[in-house]
């Protein structure tokens, strides 16, 4: 699985909004500056997130962006799907739509298993979990494994 810059920026922006949830709307420029993201690029991402129902916005001097729901009700998977589409695809196709023959036939269940595990992690972690540094035990255990930090 590859996490695009767009997905990374969207999650970081959402986390910034989650951390400031009680402070009122945040200007896109302030979020962009705080996260080291191009303001123009972030505006497009926030627009996608608004159309996807994850953030709300208001124009004007007191305007800005805020999460549309509590951070505990928005998962990392929700954010990625809104800006990038399906979590796992093969050549741009969702695994259930694929078909293989011969020795490659067992590849389909492998892709499905990959998708299931990606979903388990990303759907099981809310913005609140990440913003507070309180990751679920299953995710922490995966990240604590020494081999998780090395590249083969």
PDB file of C-alpha atoms in Angstrom, residues 6 87 136 146:
ATOM      1  CA  UNK A   6      -2.525  13.997  -0.679  1.00  0.00           C
ATOM      2  CA  UNK A  87      -7.802   2.034   0.597  1.00  0.00           C
ATOM      3  CA  UNK A 136      -5.396   1.094  19.952  1.00  0.00           C
ATOM      4  CA  UNK A 146      11.275  -4.276  15.636  1.00  0.00           C
TER       5      UNK A 146
END
